[in-house]
Amino acid sequence: MSDPRHPTPLKTINPDLAAERSSLSFSPLAITHFLDGGACNTERRRRLESWIIRDPSGVFSNEDNNYMHRTERHTRALAKFVRLVELCRAAGIGCNNENAHTNAAKSAIQHTEGEIIASPDFYTLVSAVSDDPLPPSLHWVMFVPNILTLCDAEQQAHWLPLCRDWKMIGCYAQTELGHGSNIRALETTATFLKQSEGGAPGGEWIINSPTLTSWKFWPGTLGKTANYAMVIARLIDGDKRDRGIHNFLVPLRSAKDHTLLPGVETGDIGPKIGYNNMDNGYARFDSVKIPRRNMAMRFATVDEEGRYQKVMGGAEEAASKVAYITMMQVRAYIIHSSNEALAMACTIAIRYSAVRRQGFNADNDDKEEFQVLDYRQQQYRLLPLLAASYAIFFTGRHVLDRLKHIENQLVSGATTITKTVVGDNHATTSALKSFATTFTADGIEDCRKACGGHGFLMCSGLVELSNTYLQSCTLVEKVQSGDAEALKEYAQTDMGYLIEPLQKLMKNASVNGTPTKSSFAFPSSATHDHFLDIEMLLVAFQHRTACLLLDVAMQLQSSMETSSPQQSWNDCLLYMSRASRAHACYLLLRDFFDGLEDERRKGSSSCLGDKEIAVLSQCLNLLALYWMDQHLSDFLQIQCLNSSHIPLLRNALLDVMTKLRPSAVGLCDARDFSDFRLKSALGRYDGDVYPAIIKAARNDPLNTQSQNGGVGLGYDESLRKLIVDGVGEYRGGTVTAIKGVSGTMSRL
C-alpha cells in the first residue's frame, strides 16, 4: 500500500532498524489495519494526514514549536484551526453526515447537516495537526455535546446551525476557582427575574459570581477564543428556591468584534506546564442577563412566572444521568487517547534504543557495542509500556461504545437505564481514567528517562509529549444483601466479574473469619507454565480486586463503629485507591483478552492473522506478569501467591520479554505514526537520529540570531564587559565605589 504522506521513498534506513524490521514474524501493517478498522480506513487516514503534512500554506509546520513563546503558539494554533476548517469545507467534510455515527439510524443524537465535527474525518485531521490541543477544542468536546443532549428541539434548531457555521464557538464552564469535581458545591448562580419584577418580557436569568471562589477557572477555550459558554450554575427559580445545578448558555463576546459583553470578564489563566496552545480561562459574571430560554430545557423547564417543572416523570433523574454520561464520555475519550500518547512515547524510546549503542559486548571480539534495547533493564522499562498501550486501546474502545449505547437509550427514552448501570460506568470510567492517565504520564516520563541525556532535549519530542499529557492526570452492599434482582443488574455491568468471587469470600468469612484470603490461589506445586497461562492470571487479578474491595467494606464498617461516616470514609480512601487500581488493571487485561478472542473467532474476516494475534497475546501475557510483579504485595497479602511463586513469576516475565524483544520495533511501526506527528529527532522512522539532533540545535534562536562570526546574543550588553572591559579583573585589593551599593566587605 502506497503512503501519500511520504510520496518519495526513504533513501536510507538505519541498518539496526532495518535489521529489526527484516526479522519480524508478523505484519505490522495488518495490525495497523486492525487499529484503524480496516485497510480502507488506513488508506483514508493516511490521505487525510497528507493534507496537513503537505499543505502548501505551511501553517501546520511544527518545526519552530520549541522556540516559541506561548503567546505565539496560541495565535498560530488559531491560524492552524482556521486553515483546517477551510480544508474541511473545501473537501466537503460534514456535507454528508452518514459517517457521523457507526449506525446513524440507531443514534438518538443527530447533528445538523453540514456539521464538520460530526465527521470522523474531522478528528483524523485534528490529530494530524500534531500540536497541543487547538484553542477551540472544548467547542466540540463539551459545548456542542451538551446542546445535543440537554437542550430541547427548539433550542437545538436555533443554536446548532450557529455552531455548525462557527458563528457560535463555545466552552464548558463548570470548574470554579474554589470548586472542581464537587459539582454540588458550585457557587455561580442563575437567578430568575420575572417581567413583573423588572425582568425582560417573558422573564430572564441573572448570572452572578457572588464570591471570588465562584469565578470560573480552568475551562479550556474560555480565555480568549469562545464567544459563548455553557455555564454550570445554581438555578434560583421565581420563588427564590434553589433547584440545584443546571446548564445555561451565556453569551461572552460580541459576534461583531469579539469584545466582552457587559458584566462579563474573562481572560487566560497564564502559563502552564504544558497545554499552552489552549487558552484555559477564568470568568467573572456581574449581573449578566440572558433570556429565559437560554436555560437547557430538555429535561426541566422554567416558565414565564419562574415556575420550575420537570419534563415528564422522573426527568430530573434522566437529565442528571445524561449530563453525567456526557462527562463520562469525556473521561472515556481521555482513556482512549492515552493509548496513543503512550504508544507515541514508546515508539520514540524503542526506536532510539534500537539505534543507540552503548557498552561493549565482552562476548564479541570485534568490540561491537550493545544495542541499548538488548539490555534487560531497558526491556523491563519499555516493553510493558508498549503492551499497555495496546491494552488501553481495547479498553478505551469498549468504554466508548458502551457509553454511546447508554446515551442513545437515555436520550431516546426507549429503555430504562438504572442507577446501577450509571453507577457502574461512573466507577469504571473513574477508575480507568485515574489509572490509565497516571500510568501513561509516568510511562511517558519513563520513556524520556530511558533515552538518557538526549531525552532531556526538547527535540526528543518526549518533553512536550509529557508536559502536554500531564493535564489528563486527574458493589459490596449488594453482594452482602444477597438481593437476586440487584445482582442480576450488576451481572450486566463491568463489575459483574466481582459477584462470584465476592460471594465465595463472604462464605469463607462466615466460616473462618478471614474474608480477605482469596478463594483462588496458584497451587503450591505451580510450574513455570502456570504463569504463562493468561486465563489463570486473569482469575488471579479478578480475585485480587474482590479481596481489596472487601477490605474497603470491612475497614469502613470497623471505622464507623467509632467515627462519623465522613471520617470513616476519609479513613478508607487509601483502601479505596488500592481497590480502584486493581479494578482498572483487571478491566484492561480482560478487555485486551476479550478483544483478541473476538478476532480469533472472526477467523479470515479479521485483519489480524494468527501471527499478529500471537504477538499481541505475548503483549497481554507480559503486561499481566509485569503488573503482578509490580503489585506483588497485594497477591501475597490475599494468599493468591506465596514466596515460592516469586521466582517462577519473574522467570516467566523474563521469558516473555525474550520472546517479545524481536517484535518491539514492529509493534511500534504498527501504530503508523508519521515523523510529522512524532516531532522527534530520536524516534524517526529512518533512524537518522544524530543529524536530526544537530539540525535542531542549529535552529535554536540563540544560534540563528547570532551576529557575524558567531557572536552570541547578550555579548555586547553584558559578556564584553567581562572579557574586554575587565570589570571582573582582580586589582590587588583596591576598593572602588559602585553606584547604588554602599559599604565594603570590611564593614559588612
XYZ file of C-alpha atoms in Angstrom:
748
model
C 0.000 0.000 0.000
C 1.494 3.372 -1.034
C 1.657 6.066 1.612
C 0.571 9.535 0.411
C 2.267 11.085 3.451
C 5.638 10.056 2.004
C 5.361 10.052 -1.805
C 9.159 9.829 -2.128
C 10.555 6.578 -0.660
C 13.188 6.965 2.049
C 16.674 6.641 0.597
C 18.346 5.091 3.616
C 17.270 3.354 6.799
C 19.495 2.938 9.808
C 20.923 -0.612 9.499
C 19.885 -1.572 13.032
C 16.278 -0.555 12.390
C 16.370 -2.267 9.005
C 17.565 -5.484 10.680
C 14.803 -5.258 13.301
C 12.159 -4.918 10.589
C 13.515 -7.638 8.325
C 13.336 -10.273 11.078
C 9.693 -9.729 12.122
C 7.424 -12.771 12.342
C 4.249 -10.755 11.717
C 2.917 -7.934 9.567
C 2.857 -4.516 11.287
C 0.544 -3.302 8.504
C -2.038 -5.942 9.424
C -2.125 -4.565 12.979
C -2.347 -1.033 11.567
C -5.414 -2.068 9.559
C -6.954 -3.593 12.683
C -6.387 -0.453 14.762
C -7.910 1.682 12.002
C -10.869 -0.652 11.492
C -9.814 -1.913 8.069
C -7.404 -1.329 5.190
C -9.710 1.241 3.575
C -9.718 3.271 6.791
C -5.912 3.165 6.926
C -5.717 4.432 3.362
C -8.202 7.224 4.123
C -6.432 8.243 7.351
C -3.085 8.459 5.598
C -4.567 10.556 2.801
C -6.126 12.959 5.311
C -2.848 13.211 7.238
C -1.070 14.028 3.967
C -3.312 17.087 3.573
C -1.825 18.501 6.767
C 1.770 17.405 6.145
C 1.867 18.695 2.558
C -0.415 21.726 2.882
C 1.115 24.488 0.703
C 0.286 27.240 3.211
C 2.972 25.940 5.577
C 0.871 26.950 8.583
C 0.866 23.422 10.006
C 4.639 23.239 10.388
C 5.754 22.372 13.924
C 9.489 22.859 13.374
C 9.645 26.065 15.412
C 7.354 24.947 18.264
C 10.162 24.522 20.783
C 11.431 28.048 20.202
C 8.097 29.896 20.507
C 6.586 31.814 23.400
C 3.142 30.504 24.359
C 1.507 33.682 23.035
C 2.947 32.921 19.598
C 1.909 29.296 19.871
C -1.656 30.232 20.788
C -2.080 32.669 17.908
C -0.504 30.268 15.416
C -2.717 27.441 16.717
C -5.735 29.626 15.907
C -4.379 30.070 12.379
C -3.937 26.297 12.099
C -7.520 25.708 13.123
C -8.948 28.235 10.696
C -6.926 26.632 7.892
C -8.172 23.189 8.983
C -11.790 24.395 8.742
C -11.051 25.793 5.265
C -9.681 22.411 4.168
C -12.744 20.632 5.582
C -15.158 22.919 3.753
C -13.185 22.679 0.504
C -13.261 18.860 0.707
C -16.954 18.682 1.637
C -16.326 17.131 5.047
C -19.556 17.249 7.036
C -21.762 17.635 3.961
C -22.954 14.063 4.363
C -23.332 13.045 7.974
C -23.847 9.353 7.306
C -20.375 8.759 8.727
C -21.104 10.674 11.918
C -22.008 7.502 13.761
C -21.285 3.831 13.440
C -25.005 3.320 12.991
C -26.680 6.649 12.419
C -30.123 5.111 12.077
C -29.967 3.918 15.666
C -28.409 7.053 17.108
C -30.585 9.345 19.208
C -28.018 12.144 18.806
C -28.293 13.846 15.426
C -26.043 16.644 14.209
C -27.050 19.423 11.827
C -26.440 18.770 8.141
C -23.064 20.218 7.144
C -21.608 19.938 10.639
C -17.863 19.328 10.273
C -17.418 17.951 13.783
C -19.948 15.190 13.059
C -17.494 13.537 10.671
C -14.756 11.138 11.828
C -12.543 12.749 9.180
C -12.511 15.950 11.228
C -10.977 14.164 14.218
C -8.403 12.474 11.998
C -7.351 15.891 10.715
C -7.230 17.379 14.216
C -4.919 14.543 15.307
C -2.838 15.015 12.176
C -2.143 18.646 13.097
C 0.041 17.149 15.853
C 0.150 20.177 18.077
C -1.071 20.890 21.599
C -4.892 20.823 21.637
C -6.242 23.536 19.365
C -7.819 26.526 21.165
C -11.442 25.817 20.119
C -11.245 22.128 21.211
C -13.814 22.400 24.023
C -16.360 23.533 21.434
C -16.648 20.010 20.018
C -15.538 18.076 23.085
C -18.077 19.525 25.552
C -20.078 22.511 24.288
C -21.895 21.025 21.281
C -22.472 17.645 23.006
C -24.209 19.490 25.844
C -26.526 21.267 23.413
C -27.284 17.958 21.700
C -28.114 16.085 24.883
C -29.556 18.703 27.272
C -31.324 21.248 25.060
C -34.798 20.769 23.572
C -35.555 20.578 19.856
C -36.382 24.281 19.501
C -33.147 25.315 21.216
C -31.116 22.933 19.094
C -32.736 24.236 15.918
C -31.641 27.749 16.876
C -28.141 27.130 18.219
C -26.738 24.173 16.288
C -26.666 25.946 12.882
C -24.678 28.757 14.538
C -22.253 26.159 15.908
C -22.008 24.480 12.510
C -21.110 27.778 10.829
C -18.611 28.703 13.607
C -20.576 31.840 14.455
C -21.005 30.393 17.922
C -17.799 28.970 19.446
C -18.398 27.653 22.920
C -16.762 26.235 26.008
C -17.957 24.301 29.040
C -17.658 26.453 32.175
C -18.046 24.236 35.206
C -14.868 24.365 37.310
C -14.539 27.311 39.683
C -11.555 28.779 41.456
C -12.643 27.144 44.703
C -14.502 24.073 43.403
C -13.702 21.337 40.931
C -15.276 17.895 40.829
C -17.659 18.571 43.741
C -20.365 19.941 41.476
C -22.927 20.314 44.255
C -20.715 22.949 45.897
C -20.536 25.241 42.856
C -21.385 28.846 43.759
C -22.216 30.542 40.434
C -25.908 31.483 40.456
C -28.593 31.860 37.793
C -31.476 33.739 39.431
C -34.808 34.069 37.632
C -36.209 37.590 37.307
C -39.881 37.867 36.328
C -41.056 40.544 33.922
C -43.272 41.917 36.684
C -40.189 42.378 38.857
C -38.220 44.270 36.231
C -37.095 41.415 34.014
C -37.272 41.264 30.236
C -40.531 40.186 28.566
C -41.043 36.512 29.418
C -38.548 36.747 32.265
C -34.759 36.359 32.259
C -31.820 34.926 34.180
C -29.270 36.934 36.112
C -25.889 35.160 36.114
C -23.649 36.099 39.013
C -20.298 35.154 40.509
C -21.081 36.050 44.133
C -17.623 35.270 45.575
C -14.009 35.152 44.441
C -14.049 31.365 44.703
C -17.095 31.261 42.395
C -15.134 32.650 39.433
C -14.945 30.067 36.673
C -11.324 28.958 36.443
C -9.601 26.415 34.164
C -12.194 25.804 31.419
C -10.436 25.374 28.078
C -11.321 27.749 25.209
C -12.795 30.212 27.730
C -9.927 32.690 27.980
C -9.876 34.367 24.557
C -11.462 32.051 21.964
C -15.051 31.305 23.000
C -17.867 33.770 22.449
C -20.361 31.587 24.338
C -20.135 29.396 27.411
C -22.280 26.570 28.699
C -22.212 27.801 32.288
C -22.983 25.380 35.096
C -24.795 27.327 37.823
C -27.259 27.032 40.692
C -30.793 27.646 39.457
C -32.775 30.007 41.705
C -36.383 29.940 40.481
C -39.098 32.582 40.627
C -39.920 31.606 44.202
C -36.256 32.090 45.177
C -35.900 28.361 45.653
C -32.513 26.770 44.893
C -33.164 23.983 42.363
C -29.566 22.814 42.175
C -27.112 22.692 39.304
C -28.332 23.357 35.745
C -26.839 24.412 32.401
C -27.174 27.922 30.946
C -25.973 29.239 27.601
C -24.274 32.553 28.326
C -23.002 34.926 25.591
C -19.500 36.168 26.428
C -18.419 38.287 23.487
C -19.825 40.375 20.663
C -20.400 38.433 17.438
C -19.256 41.515 15.506
C -15.887 42.348 17.053
C -15.338 39.746 19.835
C -15.339 42.388 22.582
C -16.582 41.295 26.001
C -20.247 41.860 26.720
C -21.420 43.960 29.709
C -20.865 42.267 33.057
C -18.501 39.612 31.642
C -14.821 39.441 32.495
C -12.725 36.661 31.009
C -9.035 36.062 30.453
C -6.332 33.437 30.165
C -5.126 31.879 33.445
C -1.456 32.140 32.454
C 1.456 29.791 31.617
C 1.097 26.118 32.496
C 3.460 23.124 32.497
C 2.040 22.173 29.111
C -1.118 22.598 27.012
C -0.034 26.113 26.159
C -1.843 26.429 22.833
C -5.034 26.274 24.865
C -6.433 29.417 26.467
C -7.643 27.869 29.709
C -9.554 30.757 31.167
C -11.222 32.467 34.085
C -14.588 34.244 34.030
C -16.457 36.510 36.396
C -20.134 37.311 35.880
C -21.561 40.524 37.308
C -25.357 40.509 36.877
C -25.194 39.204 33.307
C -28.701 38.995 31.835
C -29.692 36.161 29.495
C -33.117 35.131 28.102
C -35.243 32.615 29.986
C -34.865 30.120 27.130
C -31.069 30.142 27.476
C -31.506 27.510 30.157
C -31.067 23.984 28.755
C -34.677 22.758 28.798
C -34.801 19.198 27.521
C -35.437 17.651 30.923
C -36.576 20.610 33.047
C -38.228 23.950 32.296
C -38.945 27.285 33.948
C -41.993 29.173 32.695
C -42.504 32.936 32.376
C -43.521 33.168 36.022
C -40.403 31.361 37.170
C -42.149 28.069 37.956
C -39.743 25.127 37.786
C -41.028 21.876 36.318
C -39.544 18.553 35.288
C -40.280 17.380 31.780
C -42.271 14.147 32.272
C -41.959 11.960 35.346
C -38.524 11.292 36.672
C -36.938 13.525 34.089
C -34.704 15.253 36.596
C -33.004 11.932 37.196
C -32.769 11.353 33.434
C -31.264 14.816 32.958
C -28.661 14.199 35.611
C -27.848 10.852 34.023
C -27.500 12.349 30.545
C -25.327 15.177 31.874
C -23.213 12.686 33.727
C -22.969 10.357 30.726
C -21.621 13.324 28.751
C -18.961 13.859 31.415
C -18.166 10.141 31.444
C -17.741 10.216 27.669
C -15.075 12.880 28.112
C -13.386 10.543 30.587
C -13.666 7.743 28.051
C -12.067 9.869 25.331
C -9.244 10.682 27.743
C -8.808 6.969 28.490
C -8.773 6.097 24.788
C -6.424 8.931 23.834
C -3.920 7.817 26.472
C -3.225 4.684 24.426
C -1.993 6.849 21.587
C 0.095 9.150 23.766
C 1.785 6.174 25.434
C 2.319 4.452 22.080
C 3.991 7.588 20.688
C 6.376 7.728 23.647
C 7.168 4.020 23.272
C 7.776 4.431 19.539
C 10.320 7.187 20.178
C 12.104 5.392 23.016
C 12.160 1.922 21.411
C 13.352 3.116 18.012
C 16.050 5.176 19.672
C 17.025 2.237 21.906
C 17.426 0.094 18.789
C 19.648 2.733 17.126
C 21.648 3.776 20.172
C 24.616 1.572 21.052
C 26.339 1.689 24.401
C 28.681 -0.640 26.247
C 30.990 -3.164 24.623
C 29.985 -6.798 24.301
C 32.631 -8.850 26.095
C 31.497 -11.915 24.160
C 32.212 -10.254 20.820
C 35.810 -9.937 19.624
C 35.119 -7.068 17.221
C 34.213 -4.786 20.147
C 30.775 -4.012 18.779
C 28.638 -2.083 21.258
C 25.302 -3.357 22.567
C 22.033 -2.018 21.255
C 20.530 -0.338 24.301
C 17.300 -2.247 23.647
C 19.139 -5.509 24.362
C 19.703 -4.569 27.997
C 17.165 -6.335 30.210
C 16.574 -3.236 32.306
C 15.652 -1.271 29.168
C 13.285 -4.038 28.092
C 11.658 -4.091 31.549
C 11.142 -0.329 31.348
C 9.784 -0.147 27.811
C 8.150 -3.385 26.668
C 5.389 -3.444 29.333
C 4.562 0.167 28.428
C 4.240 -0.807 24.782
C 1.988 -3.716 25.786
C -0.100 -1.398 27.970
C -0.678 0.980 25.058
C -2.430 -1.837 23.218
C -4.408 -2.841 26.325
C -5.651 0.730 26.764
C -6.703 0.767 23.102
C -9.024 -2.212 23.637
C -10.494 -0.859 26.881
C -10.923 2.663 25.529
C -12.845 1.311 22.569
C -15.033 -0.843 24.834
C -15.885 2.029 27.202
C -16.679 4.482 24.387
C -19.002 2.014 22.668
C -20.762 1.211 25.938
C -21.325 4.852 26.869
C -22.587 5.778 23.407
C -25.105 2.928 23.658
C -26.297 4.119 27.081
C -26.535 7.743 25.913
C -28.688 6.730 22.948
C -31.012 4.775 25.230
C -31.313 7.652 27.699
C -31.955 10.369 25.121
C -34.414 8.284 23.099
C -36.203 7.065 26.246
C -36.535 3.648 24.614
C -35.086 1.755 27.574
C -34.831 2.449 31.272
C -31.251 2.923 32.376
C -30.935 2.092 36.061
C -28.824 3.851 38.637
C -26.851 0.615 38.905
C -25.757 0.847 35.279
C -24.902 4.546 35.521
C -23.094 3.934 38.827
C -21.100 1.081 37.332
C -19.989 3.220 34.412
C -19.084 6.002 36.804
C -16.928 3.601 38.833
C -15.376 2.091 35.727
C -14.569 5.350 33.958
C -13.300 6.949 37.172
C -11.005 4.028 37.955
C -9.785 3.700 34.383
C -9.232 7.430 33.841
C -7.228 7.719 37.046
C -5.176 4.605 36.395
C -4.694 4.965 32.632
C -3.742 8.638 32.739
C -1.370 8.229 35.684
C 0.185 5.112 34.165
C 0.542 6.877 30.810
C 2.021 10.075 32.276
C 4.502 8.053 34.323
C 5.184 5.854 31.297
C 5.964 8.810 29.041
C 8.388 10.109 31.656
C 9.994 6.648 31.921
C 10.404 6.631 28.137
C 12.091 10.025 28.334
C 14.465 8.833 31.051
C 15.165 5.656 29.081
C 16.573 7.845 26.287
C 19.351 9.105 28.563
C 20.663 12.649 28.158
C 19.132 13.120 24.718
C 15.715 12.517 26.270
C 16.198 15.831 28.095
C 16.278 17.686 24.765
C 13.066 19.293 23.585
C 13.773 17.892 20.113
C 13.339 14.385 21.544
C 9.602 15.040 21.344
C 9.154 13.402 24.736
C 9.367 16.571 26.819
C 6.459 18.261 25.056
C 4.514 14.996 24.929
C 4.946 14.574 28.684
C 4.096 18.171 29.567
C 1.058 18.191 27.307
C -0.246 14.885 28.598
C 0.039 15.856 32.273
C -3.254 17.769 32.019
C -5.083 14.450 31.749
C -3.983 13.227 35.196
C -6.518 13.904 37.484
C -20.947 -3.085 44.776
C -20.187 -4.837 48.162
C -23.503 -3.947 49.865
C -25.483 -5.634 47.092
C -23.495 -8.866 47.426
C -23.913 -8.799 51.204
C -27.669 -8.378 50.861
C -27.986 -11.380 48.550
C -30.621 -9.467 46.535
C -31.007 -11.623 43.405
C -32.553 -8.830 41.296
C -29.843 -6.373 42.271
C -27.152 -8.921 41.449
C -28.830 -9.555 38.099
C -28.402 -5.844 37.301
C -24.724 -5.926 38.280
C -24.150 -9.064 36.192
C -24.690 -6.956 33.051
C -22.098 -4.355 34.037
C -18.311 -4.100 34.112
C -18.418 -5.019 37.804
C -20.232 -8.270 37.120
C -16.990 -10.251 37.338
C -16.807 -9.445 41.073
C -20.035 -11.193 42.071
C -18.827 -14.792 42.170
C -15.524 -14.184 43.998
C -17.226 -11.851 46.490
C -19.877 -14.453 47.218
C -17.155 -17.041 47.896
C -15.283 -14.596 50.112
C -18.438 -13.917 52.135
C -18.955 -17.632 52.603
C -15.354 -18.118 53.723
C -15.634 -15.150 56.056
C -18.560 -16.703 57.890
C -16.592 -19.912 58.384
C -13.050 -18.952 59.264
C -13.134 -15.189 59.753
C -10.550 -14.451 57.040
C -12.521 -12.762 54.287
C -9.510 -11.227 52.529
C -7.937 -14.578 51.737
C -8.515 -15.286 48.081
C -10.634 -18.312 47.212
C -8.249 -18.802 44.283
C -4.531 -19.454 44.638
C -1.728 -20.749 42.463
C -1.003 -24.327 43.511
C 1.998 -24.947 45.749
C 3.273 -27.248 43.002
C 2.945 -24.498 40.366
C 5.406 -24.540 37.490
C 6.725 -22.006 35.023
C 3.814 -22.818 32.681
C 1.203 -21.762 35.232
C 2.462 -18.191 34.887
C 2.197 -18.349 31.108
C -1.492 -19.275 31.357
C -3.272 -15.972 30.716
C -6.669 -17.256 31.855
C -5.197 -18.269 35.216
C -3.538 -14.861 35.521
C -6.864 -13.157 34.798
C -8.568 -15.128 37.570
C -5.817 -14.015 39.958
C -6.405 -10.356 39.057
C -10.153 -10.844 39.423
C -9.796 -12.227 42.945
C -7.302 -9.517 43.868
C -9.935 -6.868 43.120
C -12.612 -8.731 45.035
C -10.386 -9.107 48.122
C -9.310 -5.471 48.113
C -12.898 -4.346 47.642
C -13.958 -6.413 50.618
C -11.103 -4.859 52.585
C -12.720 -1.488 51.892
C -16.103 -2.684 53.159
C -14.644 -4.220 56.309
C -12.481 -1.197 57.081
C -15.433 1.124 56.538
C -17.654 -0.953 58.794
C -14.995 -1.124 61.505
C -14.242 2.587 61.345
C -17.905 3.581 61.585
C -18.157 1.903 64.962
C -16.015 4.677 66.452
C -16.081 7.506 63.893
C -18.554 9.563 61.905
C -19.495 8.365 58.397
C -17.478 11.213 56.845
C -14.373 10.439 58.900
C -14.772 6.728 58.235
C -14.981 7.408 54.504
C -11.854 9.542 54.673
C -10.027 6.848 56.630
C -10.825 4.331 53.891
C -9.598 6.375 50.923
C -6.244 4.590 50.739
C -8.031 1.236 50.727
C -10.372 2.524 48.028
C -7.451 3.721 45.934
C -5.865 0.269 46.003
C -9.151 -1.382 45.059
C -9.680 1.127 42.249
C -6.241 0.410 40.772
C -6.894 -3.325 40.990
C -10.264 -2.909 39.242
C -8.632 -0.890 36.436
C -5.834 -3.436 35.962
C -8.288 -6.276 35.631
C -10.534 -4.421 33.162
C -7.573 -3.516 30.957
C -6.350 -7.113 30.883
C -9.854 -8.532 30.420
C -10.716 -6.225 27.520
C -7.378 -6.995 25.854
C -8.066 -10.725 26.212
C -11.681 -10.454 25.036
C -10.655 -8.304 22.072
C -8.126 -10.870 20.878
C -10.620 -13.694 21.388
C -13.135 -11.805 19.242
C -10.556 -11.559 16.458
C -9.765 -15.266 16.754
C -13.433 -16.119 16.313
C -13.676 -13.941 13.208
C -11.037 -16.081 11.509
C -10.213 -14.944 7.980
C -12.575 -11.969 8.221
C -10.300 -10.338 10.820
C -7.476 -8.004 9.845
C -5.330 -9.964 12.285
C -3.861 -13.306 11.299
C -2.572 -15.982 13.657
C 0.889 -14.390 13.795
C -0.440 -10.965 14.707
C -2.722 -12.410 17.379
C 0.225 -14.395 18.728
C 2.447 -11.347 19.172
C -0.361 -9.316 20.737
C -1.043 -12.250 23.076
C 2.594 -12.026 24.149
C 1.957 -8.358 24.962
C -1.047 -9.359 27.069
C 0.945 -12.015 28.922
C 3.821 -9.638 29.559
C 1.547 -6.917 30.908
C -0.222 -9.302 33.293
C 3.103 -10.624 34.638
C 4.550 -7.112 34.889
C 1.585 -5.816 36.904
C 1.637 -8.895 39.102
C 5.311 -8.228 39.796
C 4.686 -4.514 40.394
C 1.795 -5.206 42.795
C 3.260 -8.352 44.313
C 2.366 -7.363 47.878
C -1.360 -7.465 47.034
C -1.173 -11.012 45.700
C 0.894 -12.152 48.666
C -1.481 -10.484 51.128
C -4.544 -12.271 49.788
C -2.520 -15.518 49.604
C -3.088 -15.919 45.895
C 0.703 -16.288 45.712
C 3.297 -17.346 48.237
C 7.016 -16.621 48.377
C 7.914 -19.810 46.472
C 5.979 -18.482 43.452
C 8.039 -15.307 43.088
C 10.993 -16.879 41.189
C 8.539 -18.626 38.856
C 6.726 -15.355 38.205
C 9.915 -13.449 37.437
C 11.381 -16.189 35.262
C 8.149 -16.255 33.272
C 8.354 -12.469 32.937
C 11.913 -12.765 31.629
C 10.841 -15.495 29.216
C 8.027 -13.412 27.719
C 10.300 -10.358 27.409
C 12.799 -12.503 25.493
C 10.076 -13.666 23.101
C 8.680 -10.155 22.604
C 12.003 -8.339 22.163
C 12.363 -9.093 18.387
C 8.858 -7.714 17.792
C 9.298 -4.396 19.624
C 10.132 -2.161 16.666
C 7.443 -3.806 14.520
C 4.797 -3.229 17.192
C 5.780 0.443 17.232
C 5.674 0.646 13.438
C 2.180 -0.855 13.537
C 0.923 2.334 15.211
C 1.817 4.079 11.934
C 2.846 7.434 13.394
C 4.396 9.675 10.758
C 7.544 11.616 11.616
C 5.388 14.749 11.338
C 3.183 13.512 14.193
C 6.048 12.280 16.391
C 8.004 15.546 16.107
C 11.049 13.680 17.423
C 14.681 13.628 16.394
C 15.050 10.367 18.342
C 12.008 8.490 17.020
C 12.429 8.992 13.273
C 11.272 6.127 11.085
C 14.606 6.094 9.225
C 16.633 6.116 12.465
C 18.767 9.047 11.254
C 18.943 10.364 14.801
C 22.194 12.275 15.139
C 21.901 14.603 12.097
C 18.364 15.435 13.302
C 19.661 16.381 16.768
C 22.320 18.663 15.260
C 19.771 20.259 12.922
C 17.500 21.050 15.866
C 20.425 22.533 17.803
C 21.460 24.763 14.899
C 17.878 26.044 14.549
C 17.745 27.444 18.078
C 17.366 31.263 18.043
C 20.494 31.545 20.209
C 22.324 30.282 17.131
C 20.226 31.649 14.263
C 20.173 35.185 15.701
C 23.874 35.360 16.474
C 25.985 38.117 14.942
C 28.550 37.551 12.248
C 31.332 35.355 13.485
C 29.007 33.501 15.834
C 28.892 36.237 18.478
C 26.038 35.366 20.798
C 23.103 37.457 21.967
C 23.954 39.454 25.077
C 27.651 39.709 24.312
C 27.704 43.458 23.662
C 25.372 44.237 26.569
C 26.980 42.004 29.175
C 29.685 39.468 28.394
C 32.001 42.002 26.687
C 32.280 43.873 29.989
C 33.976 40.817 31.484
C 36.166 39.653 28.637
C 37.205 43.010 27.115
C 36.423 45.790 29.566
C 37.788 43.907 32.562
C 35.085 44.532 35.132
C 35.986 41.221 36.716
C 39.725 41.773 36.925
C 41.397 41.379 40.306
C 43.125 44.702 41.143
C 45.144 43.838 44.194
C 42.549 44.560 46.860
C 41.642 48.010 45.531
C 38.125 49.022 46.607
C 36.064 51.152 44.235
C 32.623 52.636 44.683
C 29.745 51.035 42.783
C 26.722 53.156 42.080
C 23.778 52.050 44.222
C 25.872 49.845 46.534
C 27.052 51.130 49.914
C 29.677 49.704 52.249
C 32.729 47.484 51.755
C 33.496 43.925 52.746
C 35.178 45.101 55.957
C 32.007 46.884 57.055
C 29.544 44.043 56.343
